[in-house]
Short mmCIF file of C-alpha atoms in Angstrom, two decimals:
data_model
loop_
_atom_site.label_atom_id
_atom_site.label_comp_id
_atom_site.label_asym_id
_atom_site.label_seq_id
_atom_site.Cartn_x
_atom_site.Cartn_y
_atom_site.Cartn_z
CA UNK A 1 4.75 -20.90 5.43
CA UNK A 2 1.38 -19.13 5.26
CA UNK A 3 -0.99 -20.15 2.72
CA UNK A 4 -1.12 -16.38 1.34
CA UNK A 5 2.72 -17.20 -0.34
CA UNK A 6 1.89 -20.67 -1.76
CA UNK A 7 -1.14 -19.65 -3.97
CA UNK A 8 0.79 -16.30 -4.78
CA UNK A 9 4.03 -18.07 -5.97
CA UNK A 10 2.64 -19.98 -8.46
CA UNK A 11 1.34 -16.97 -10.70
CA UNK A 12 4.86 -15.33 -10.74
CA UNK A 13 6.32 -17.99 -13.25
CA UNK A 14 3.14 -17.87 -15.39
CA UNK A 15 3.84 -14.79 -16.65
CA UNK A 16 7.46 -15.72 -17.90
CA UNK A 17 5.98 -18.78 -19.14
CA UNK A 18 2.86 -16.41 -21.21
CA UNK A 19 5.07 -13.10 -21.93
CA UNK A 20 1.59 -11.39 -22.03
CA UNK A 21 1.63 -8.03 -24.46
CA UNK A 22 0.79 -5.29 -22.74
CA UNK A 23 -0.51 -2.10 -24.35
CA UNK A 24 0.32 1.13 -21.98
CA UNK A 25 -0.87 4.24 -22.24
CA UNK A 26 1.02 5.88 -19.45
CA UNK A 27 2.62 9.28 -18.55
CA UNK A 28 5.73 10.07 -20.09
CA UNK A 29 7.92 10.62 -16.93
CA UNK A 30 7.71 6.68 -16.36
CA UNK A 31 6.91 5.06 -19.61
CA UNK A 32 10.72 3.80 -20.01
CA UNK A 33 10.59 2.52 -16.39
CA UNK A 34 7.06 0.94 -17.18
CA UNK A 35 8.46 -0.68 -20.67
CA UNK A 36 11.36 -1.80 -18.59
CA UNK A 37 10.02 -3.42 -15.59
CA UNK A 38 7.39 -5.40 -17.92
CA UNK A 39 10.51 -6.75 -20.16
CA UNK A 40 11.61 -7.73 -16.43
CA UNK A 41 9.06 -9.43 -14.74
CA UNK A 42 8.40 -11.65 -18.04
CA UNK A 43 5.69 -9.41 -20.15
CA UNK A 44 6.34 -7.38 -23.22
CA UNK A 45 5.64 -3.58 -23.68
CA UNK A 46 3.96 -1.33 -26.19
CA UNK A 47 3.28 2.04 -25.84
CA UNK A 48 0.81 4.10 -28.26
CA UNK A 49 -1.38 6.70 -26.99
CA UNK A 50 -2.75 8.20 -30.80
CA UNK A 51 -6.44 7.77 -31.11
CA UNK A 52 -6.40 6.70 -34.65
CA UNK A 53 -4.30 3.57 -33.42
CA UNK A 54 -4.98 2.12 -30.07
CA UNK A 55 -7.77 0.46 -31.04
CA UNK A 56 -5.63 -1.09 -33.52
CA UNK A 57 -3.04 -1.60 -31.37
CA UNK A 58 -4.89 -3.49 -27.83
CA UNK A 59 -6.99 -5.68 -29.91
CA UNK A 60 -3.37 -7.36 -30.22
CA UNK A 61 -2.53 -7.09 -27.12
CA UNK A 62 -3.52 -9.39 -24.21
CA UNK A 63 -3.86 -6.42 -21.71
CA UNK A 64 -4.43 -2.40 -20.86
CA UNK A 65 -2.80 -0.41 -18.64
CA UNK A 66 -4.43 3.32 -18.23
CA UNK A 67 -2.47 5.82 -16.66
CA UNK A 68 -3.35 9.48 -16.01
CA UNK A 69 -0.04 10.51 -14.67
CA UNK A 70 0.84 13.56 -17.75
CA UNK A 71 -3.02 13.24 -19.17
CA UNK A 72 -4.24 16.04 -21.98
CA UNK A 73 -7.07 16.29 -24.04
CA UNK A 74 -5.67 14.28 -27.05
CA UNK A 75 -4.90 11.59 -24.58
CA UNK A 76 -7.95 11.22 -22.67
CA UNK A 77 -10.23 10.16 -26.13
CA UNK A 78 -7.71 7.60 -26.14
CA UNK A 79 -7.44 5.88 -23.36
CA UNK A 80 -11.64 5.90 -23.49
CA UNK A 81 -11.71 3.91 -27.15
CA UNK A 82 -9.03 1.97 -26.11
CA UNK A 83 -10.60 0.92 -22.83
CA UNK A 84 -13.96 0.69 -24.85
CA UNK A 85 -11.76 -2.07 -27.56
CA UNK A 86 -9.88 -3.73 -24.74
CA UNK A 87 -13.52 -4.57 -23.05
CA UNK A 88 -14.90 -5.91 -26.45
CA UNK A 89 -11.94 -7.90 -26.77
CA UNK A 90 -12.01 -9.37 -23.50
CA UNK A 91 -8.86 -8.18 -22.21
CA UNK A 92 -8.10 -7.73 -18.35
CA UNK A 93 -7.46 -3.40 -18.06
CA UNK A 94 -6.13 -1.75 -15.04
CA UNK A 95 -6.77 2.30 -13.86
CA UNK A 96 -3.87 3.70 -12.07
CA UNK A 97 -5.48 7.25 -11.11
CA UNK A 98 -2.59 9.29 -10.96
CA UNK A 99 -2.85 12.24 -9.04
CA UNK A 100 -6.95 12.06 -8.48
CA UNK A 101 -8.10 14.86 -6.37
CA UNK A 102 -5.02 17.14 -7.19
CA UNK A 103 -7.14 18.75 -10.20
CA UNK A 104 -10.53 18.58 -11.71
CA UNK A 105 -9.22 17.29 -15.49
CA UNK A 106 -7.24 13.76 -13.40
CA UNK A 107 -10.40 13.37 -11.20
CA UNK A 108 -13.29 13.79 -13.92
CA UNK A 109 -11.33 12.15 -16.27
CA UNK A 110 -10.83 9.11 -13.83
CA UNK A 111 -14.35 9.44 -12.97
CA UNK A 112 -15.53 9.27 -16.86
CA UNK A 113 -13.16 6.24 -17.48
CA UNK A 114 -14.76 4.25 -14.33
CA UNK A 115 -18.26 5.10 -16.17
CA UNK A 116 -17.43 4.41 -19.61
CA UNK A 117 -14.54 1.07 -19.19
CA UNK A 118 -14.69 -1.69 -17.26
CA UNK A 119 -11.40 -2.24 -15.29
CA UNK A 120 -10.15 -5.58 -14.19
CA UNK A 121 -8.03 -3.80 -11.63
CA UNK A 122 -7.50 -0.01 -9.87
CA UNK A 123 -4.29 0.49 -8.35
CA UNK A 124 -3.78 3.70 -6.69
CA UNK A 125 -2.77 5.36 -3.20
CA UNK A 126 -5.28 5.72 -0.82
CA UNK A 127 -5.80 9.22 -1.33
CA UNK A 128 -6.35 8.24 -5.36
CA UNK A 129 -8.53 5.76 -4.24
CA UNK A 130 -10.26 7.97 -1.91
CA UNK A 131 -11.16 11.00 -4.31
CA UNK A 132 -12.29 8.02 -6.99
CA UNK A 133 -14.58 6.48 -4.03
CA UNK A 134 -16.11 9.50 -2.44
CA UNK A 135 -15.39 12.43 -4.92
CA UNK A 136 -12.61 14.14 -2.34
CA UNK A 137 -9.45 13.53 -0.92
CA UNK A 138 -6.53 15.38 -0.33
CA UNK A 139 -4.12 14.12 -3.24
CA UNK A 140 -0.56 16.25 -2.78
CA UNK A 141 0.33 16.18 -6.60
CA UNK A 142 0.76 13.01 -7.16
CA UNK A 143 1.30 11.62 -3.54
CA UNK A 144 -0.83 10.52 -0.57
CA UNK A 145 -1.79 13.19 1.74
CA UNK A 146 0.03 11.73 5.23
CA UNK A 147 -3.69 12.15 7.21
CA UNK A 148 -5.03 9.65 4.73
CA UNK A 149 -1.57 6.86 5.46
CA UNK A 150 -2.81 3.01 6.08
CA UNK A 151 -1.24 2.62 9.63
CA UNK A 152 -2.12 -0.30 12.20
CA UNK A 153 -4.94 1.55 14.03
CA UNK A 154 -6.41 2.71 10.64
CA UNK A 155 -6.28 -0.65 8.81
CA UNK A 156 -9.75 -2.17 9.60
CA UNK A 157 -11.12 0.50 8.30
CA UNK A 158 -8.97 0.95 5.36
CA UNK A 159 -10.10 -2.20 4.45
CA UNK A 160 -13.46 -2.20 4.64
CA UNK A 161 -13.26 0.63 2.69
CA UNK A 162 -11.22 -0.47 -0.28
CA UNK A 163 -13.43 -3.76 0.14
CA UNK A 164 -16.74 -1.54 -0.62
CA UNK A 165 -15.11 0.02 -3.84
CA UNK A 166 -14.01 -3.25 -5.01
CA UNK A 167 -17.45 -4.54 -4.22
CA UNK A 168 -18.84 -0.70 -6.33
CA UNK A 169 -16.57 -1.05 -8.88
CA UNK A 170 -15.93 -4.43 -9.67
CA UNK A 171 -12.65 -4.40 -9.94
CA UNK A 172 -10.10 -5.46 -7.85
CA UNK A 173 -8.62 -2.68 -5.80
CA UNK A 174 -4.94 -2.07 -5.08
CA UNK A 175 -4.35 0.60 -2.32
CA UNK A 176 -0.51 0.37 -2.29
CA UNK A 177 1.82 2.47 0.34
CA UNK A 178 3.87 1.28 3.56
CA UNK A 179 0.76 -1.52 4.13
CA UNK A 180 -0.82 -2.70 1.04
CA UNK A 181 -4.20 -3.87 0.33
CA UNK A 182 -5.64 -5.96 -2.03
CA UNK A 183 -9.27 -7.05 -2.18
CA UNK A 184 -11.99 -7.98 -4.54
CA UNK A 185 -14.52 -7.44 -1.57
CA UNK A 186 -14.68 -10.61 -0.69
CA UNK A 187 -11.30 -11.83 0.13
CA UNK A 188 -8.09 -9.23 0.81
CA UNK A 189 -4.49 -9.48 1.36
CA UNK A 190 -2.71 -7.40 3.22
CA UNK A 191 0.87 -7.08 2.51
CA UNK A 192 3.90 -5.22 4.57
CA UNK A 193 6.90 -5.97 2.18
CA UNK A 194 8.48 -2.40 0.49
CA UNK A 195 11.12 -0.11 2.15
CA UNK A 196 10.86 3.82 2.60
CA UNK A 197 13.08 4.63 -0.21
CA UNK A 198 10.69 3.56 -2.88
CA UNK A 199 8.79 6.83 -1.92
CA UNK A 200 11.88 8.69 -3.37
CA UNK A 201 12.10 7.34 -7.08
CA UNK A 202 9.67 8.74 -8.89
CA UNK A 203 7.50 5.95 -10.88
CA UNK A 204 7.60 2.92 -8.23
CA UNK A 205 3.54 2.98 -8.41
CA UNK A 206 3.89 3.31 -12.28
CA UNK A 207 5.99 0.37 -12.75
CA UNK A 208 3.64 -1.44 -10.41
CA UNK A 209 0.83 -0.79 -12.50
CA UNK A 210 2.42 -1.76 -15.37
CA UNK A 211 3.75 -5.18 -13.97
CA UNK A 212 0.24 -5.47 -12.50
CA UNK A 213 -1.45 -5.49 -15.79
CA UNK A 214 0.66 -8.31 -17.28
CA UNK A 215 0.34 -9.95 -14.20
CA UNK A 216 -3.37 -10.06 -14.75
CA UNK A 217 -2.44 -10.60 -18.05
CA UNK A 218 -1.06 -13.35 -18.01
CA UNK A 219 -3.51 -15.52 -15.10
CA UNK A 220 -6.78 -13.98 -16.48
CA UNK A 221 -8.75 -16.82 -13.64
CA UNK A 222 -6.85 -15.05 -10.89
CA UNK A 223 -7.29 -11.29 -11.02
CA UNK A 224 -7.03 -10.96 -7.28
CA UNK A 225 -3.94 -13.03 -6.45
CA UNK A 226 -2.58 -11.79 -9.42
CA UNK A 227 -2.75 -8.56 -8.63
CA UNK A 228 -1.42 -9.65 -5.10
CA UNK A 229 1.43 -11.13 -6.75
CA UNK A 230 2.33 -8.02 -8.62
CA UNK A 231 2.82 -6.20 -5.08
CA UNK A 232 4.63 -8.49 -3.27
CA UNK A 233 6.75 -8.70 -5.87
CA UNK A 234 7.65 -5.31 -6.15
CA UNK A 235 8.00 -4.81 -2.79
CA UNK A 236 10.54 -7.40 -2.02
CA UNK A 237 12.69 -6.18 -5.03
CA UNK A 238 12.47 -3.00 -3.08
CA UNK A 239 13.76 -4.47 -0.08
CA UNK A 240 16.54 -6.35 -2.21
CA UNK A 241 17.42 -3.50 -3.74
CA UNK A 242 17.98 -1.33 -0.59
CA UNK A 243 20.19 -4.30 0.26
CA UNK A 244 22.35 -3.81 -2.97
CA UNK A 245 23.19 -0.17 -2.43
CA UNK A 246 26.68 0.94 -2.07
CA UNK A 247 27.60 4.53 0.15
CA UNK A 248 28.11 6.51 -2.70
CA UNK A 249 24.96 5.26 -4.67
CA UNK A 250 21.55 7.14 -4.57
CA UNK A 251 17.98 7.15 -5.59
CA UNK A 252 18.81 7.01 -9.41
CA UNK A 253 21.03 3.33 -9.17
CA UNK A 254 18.44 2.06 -6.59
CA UNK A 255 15.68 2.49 -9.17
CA UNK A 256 17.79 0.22 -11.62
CA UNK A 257 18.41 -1.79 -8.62
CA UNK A 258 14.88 -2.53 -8.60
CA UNK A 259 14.11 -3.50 -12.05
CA UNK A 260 16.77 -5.94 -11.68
CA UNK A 261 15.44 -7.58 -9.13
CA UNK A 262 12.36 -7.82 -10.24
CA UNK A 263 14.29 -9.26 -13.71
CA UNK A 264 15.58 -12.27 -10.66
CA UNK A 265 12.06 -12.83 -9.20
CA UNK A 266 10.61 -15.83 -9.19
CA UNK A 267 7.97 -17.92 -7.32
CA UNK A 268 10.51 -19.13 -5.14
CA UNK A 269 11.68 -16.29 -3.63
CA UNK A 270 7.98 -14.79 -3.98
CA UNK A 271 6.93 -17.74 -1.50
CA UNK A 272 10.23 -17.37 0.87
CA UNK A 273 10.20 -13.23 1.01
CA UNK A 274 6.39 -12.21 0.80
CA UNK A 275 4.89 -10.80 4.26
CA UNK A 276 1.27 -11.20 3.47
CA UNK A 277 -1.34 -11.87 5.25
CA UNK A 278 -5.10 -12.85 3.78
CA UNK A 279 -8.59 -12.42 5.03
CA UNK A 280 -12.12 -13.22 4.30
CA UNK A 281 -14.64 -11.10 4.40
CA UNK A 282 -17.61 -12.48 7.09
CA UNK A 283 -20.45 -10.22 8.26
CA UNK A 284 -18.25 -9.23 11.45
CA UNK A 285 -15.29 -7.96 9.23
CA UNK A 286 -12.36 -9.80 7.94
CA UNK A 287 -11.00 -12.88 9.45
CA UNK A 288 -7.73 -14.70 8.76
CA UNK A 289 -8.26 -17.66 6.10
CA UNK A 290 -7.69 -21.02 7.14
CA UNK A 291 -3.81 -22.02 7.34
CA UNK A 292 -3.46 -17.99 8.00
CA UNK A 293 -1.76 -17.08 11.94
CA UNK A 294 -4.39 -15.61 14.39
CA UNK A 295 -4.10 -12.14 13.79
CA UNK A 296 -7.55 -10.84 13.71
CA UNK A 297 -8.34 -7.31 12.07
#
């Protein structure tokens, strides 16, 4: 068993144990998946996106998750004072930059929340990820542009790359697709568990986000494994839930197939399923941790 699993595990039953509240100000083709896949994995949801509340409304929560999926110019004030409150308060508050580089309003507005909150956590595509990191990318809608897809050959420099913006930012950084990375700059983990049909349910990365924030929630000493956690966890109840389709079911039971699973998941399975892999950064790249296999980058 590879170390990566055993420290990962561990944080999974915390957050049953916690139920963290989680204030969401998310897009509104994915805030019932995003309330339901928090009551799943163990958190608890609110969602309020009026400016004369959410100040109100995070200082009561234990966590923020900002998402710019269905943004507008009543909502953007809003997620900027509550980002503002949720710093004062202490509270952990993840980015998800939906759709960054497919318009001017997602990335300026993305770019003015990095400025103005700090955020515990970015989780994005790398194409999101990209446009936030070098003001371009090739964003299609809401989806990675296929030139800018993690592969094998590209992954040392993925990498490095998502290592620098942690290391910019501060915050961890989740580049999520068919290979996932997770880093804080100094340590990453790089995990391969998911299956193709996520990519046709609209709100997979939403849900993640979500989870992710009471995740972080909910092992506040942790922000990097937890965040780990949070996408090996998803991605093995997207694998289960492939397993647990019938002939005659589609896209729309697989995505309650998924929320189910993640309702089952717990650090035991987290520990037997994950396929994750971590590194350390050194100053000639990233190198397996001890108790890691051999695979260099």
């Amino acid at each position: 068993m590879k170390k990566g699993q055993k420290e990962l595990a561990v944080l999974v039953e915390r957050v049953r144990e916690r139920t963290p509240l989680i204030h969401n100000i998310t897009n509104y083709v994915t805030v019932n998946d995003c309330a339901n896949i928090l009551l799943a994995c163990g958190g608890s949801p609110i969602m309020s996106d009026e400016l004369q509340e959410v100040e109100e409304i995070t200082s009561i929560c234990g966590g923020l998750h900002i998402n710019i999926g269905t943004l507008n110019q009543r909502t953007i004030p809003a997620m900027k004072a509550a980002g503002k409150k949720a710093n004062a308060c202490g509270h952990p508050v993840l980015l998800d930059p939906v759709g960054a580089g497919a318009s001017r309003l997602r990335t300026e507005t993305a770019e003015e929340l990095l400025k103005e909150v700090k955020f515990t956590a970015i989780r994005g595509n790398i194409s999101e990820i990209k446009t936030l990191a070098l003001g371009m990318g090739t964003t299609k809608g809401v989806d990675a542009d296929s030139t800018d897809a993690v592969t094998d050959a590209t992954l040392e420099a993925a990498v490095t790359f998502a290592a620098e913006f942690a290391q910019r930012t501060g915050a961890v950084a989740a580049i999520t697709g068919a290979v996932d990375i997770v880093t804080d700059g100094r340590e990453a983990f790089i995990i391969s568990n998911g299956h193709p049909m996520m990519s046709k349910v609209t709100g997979t990365g939403c849900m993640l986000s979500a989870m992710m924030t009471a995740y972080l929630t909910a092992n506040p000493d942790h922000p990097l494994e937890a965040a780990a956690a949070a996408v090996c966890a998803i991605g093995i109840a997207g694998e289960q839930a492939y397993k647990r389709l019938t002939p005659q079911e589609g896209n729309a039971a697989y995505r309650n197939h998924i929320i189910d699973a993640i309702y089952h998941m717990n650090g035991e399975t987290l520990e037997k399923e994950a396929d994750v892999r971590k590194y350390i950064w050194e100053k000639d790249g990233m190198k397996p941790a001890s108790g890691e296999d051999s695979h260099e980058m």
